mmCIF file of C-alpha atoms in Angstrom:
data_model
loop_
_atom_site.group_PDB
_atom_site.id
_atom_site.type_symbol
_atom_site.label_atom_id
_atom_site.label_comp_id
_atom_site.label_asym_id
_atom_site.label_seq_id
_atom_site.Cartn_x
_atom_site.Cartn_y
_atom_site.Cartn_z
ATOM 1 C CA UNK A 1 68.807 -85.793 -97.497
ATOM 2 C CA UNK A 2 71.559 -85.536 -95.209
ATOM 3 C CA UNK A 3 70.332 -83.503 -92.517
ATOM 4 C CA UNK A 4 68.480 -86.358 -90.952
ATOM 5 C CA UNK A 5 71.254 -88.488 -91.003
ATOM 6 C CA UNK A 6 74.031 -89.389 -88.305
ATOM 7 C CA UNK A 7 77.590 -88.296 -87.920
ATOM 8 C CA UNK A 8 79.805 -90.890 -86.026
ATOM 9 C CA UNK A 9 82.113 -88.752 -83.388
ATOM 10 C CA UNK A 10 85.227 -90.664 -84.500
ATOM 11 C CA UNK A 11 85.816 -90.479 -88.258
ATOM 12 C CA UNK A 12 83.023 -88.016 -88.718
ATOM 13 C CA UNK A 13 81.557 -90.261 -91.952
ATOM 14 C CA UNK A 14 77.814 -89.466 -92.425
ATOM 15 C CA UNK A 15 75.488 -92.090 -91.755
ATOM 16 C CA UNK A 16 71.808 -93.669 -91.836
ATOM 17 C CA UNK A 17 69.425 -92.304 -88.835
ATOM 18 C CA UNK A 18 68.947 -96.063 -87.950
ATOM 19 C CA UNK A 19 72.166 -97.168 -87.430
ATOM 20 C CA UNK A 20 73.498 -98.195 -83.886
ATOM 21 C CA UNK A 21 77.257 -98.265 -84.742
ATOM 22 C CA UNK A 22 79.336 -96.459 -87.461
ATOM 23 C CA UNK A 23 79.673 -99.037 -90.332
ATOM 24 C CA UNK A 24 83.101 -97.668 -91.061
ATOM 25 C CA UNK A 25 85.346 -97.423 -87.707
ATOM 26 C CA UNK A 26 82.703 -99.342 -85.264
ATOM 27 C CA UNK A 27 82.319 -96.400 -82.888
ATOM 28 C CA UNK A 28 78.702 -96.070 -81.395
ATOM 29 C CA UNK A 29 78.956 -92.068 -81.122
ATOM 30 C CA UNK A 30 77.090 -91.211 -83.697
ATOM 31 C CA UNK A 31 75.466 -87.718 -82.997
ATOM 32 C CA UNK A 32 72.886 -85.549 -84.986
ATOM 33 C CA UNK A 33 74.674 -82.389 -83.797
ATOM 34 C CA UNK A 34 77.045 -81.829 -87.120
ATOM 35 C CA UNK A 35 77.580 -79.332 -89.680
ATOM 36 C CA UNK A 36 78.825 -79.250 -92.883
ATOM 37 C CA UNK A 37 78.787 -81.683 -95.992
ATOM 38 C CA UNK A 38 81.757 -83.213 -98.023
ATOM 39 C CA UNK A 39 81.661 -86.119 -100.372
ATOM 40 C CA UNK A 40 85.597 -87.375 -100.695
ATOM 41 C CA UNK A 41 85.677 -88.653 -103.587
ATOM 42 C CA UNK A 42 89.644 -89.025 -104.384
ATOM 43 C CA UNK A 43 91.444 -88.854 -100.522
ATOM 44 C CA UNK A 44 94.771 -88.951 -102.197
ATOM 45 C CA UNK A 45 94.315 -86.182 -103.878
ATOM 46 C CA UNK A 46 92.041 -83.975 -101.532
ATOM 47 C CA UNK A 47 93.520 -80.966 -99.705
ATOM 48 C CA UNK A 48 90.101 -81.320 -97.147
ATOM 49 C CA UNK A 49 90.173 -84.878 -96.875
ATOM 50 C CA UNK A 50 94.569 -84.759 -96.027
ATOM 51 C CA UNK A 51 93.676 -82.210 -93.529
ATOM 52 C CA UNK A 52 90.725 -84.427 -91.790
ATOM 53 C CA UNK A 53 92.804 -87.318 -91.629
ATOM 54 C CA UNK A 54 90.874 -88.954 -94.235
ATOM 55 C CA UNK A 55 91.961 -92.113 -96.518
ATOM 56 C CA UNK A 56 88.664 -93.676 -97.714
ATOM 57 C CA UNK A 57 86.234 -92.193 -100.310
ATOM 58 C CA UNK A 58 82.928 -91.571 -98.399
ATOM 59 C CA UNK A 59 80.615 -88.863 -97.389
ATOM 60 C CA UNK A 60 81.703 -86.694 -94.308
ATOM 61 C CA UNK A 61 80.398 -84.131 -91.516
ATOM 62 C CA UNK A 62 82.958 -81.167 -91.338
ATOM 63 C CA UNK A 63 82.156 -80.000 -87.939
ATOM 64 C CA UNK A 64 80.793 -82.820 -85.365
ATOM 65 C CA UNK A 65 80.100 -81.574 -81.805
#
């Protein structure tokens, strides 16, 4: 379920509630205080995923905070 789950401040990927560090960029920001769901499945051909900056497949918050 993903609303127990982290969002790292930094490239916004969605991840485990046990993690210490975002497995993708590093950054130890994570934060439960997100909204919104995307999965990005094609970045190269995603209007969302050009407009969040966004060049790897993955699952992502929408709105951190």
């Amino acid at each position: 379920m993903a609303s127990n789950r982290l969002a790292c401040r930094e490239c916004h990927h969605i991840v485990d509630p046990d993690e210490n560090a975002c497995p993708y960029c590093g950054s130890t920001t994570l934060t439960e205080d997100w909204a919104g769901y995307v999965v990005i499945t094609h970045p190269e051909q995603s209007e969302i995923a050009t407009k969040m900056e966004v060049s790897e497949p993955g699952e992502y918050a929408l709105k951190v905070r």
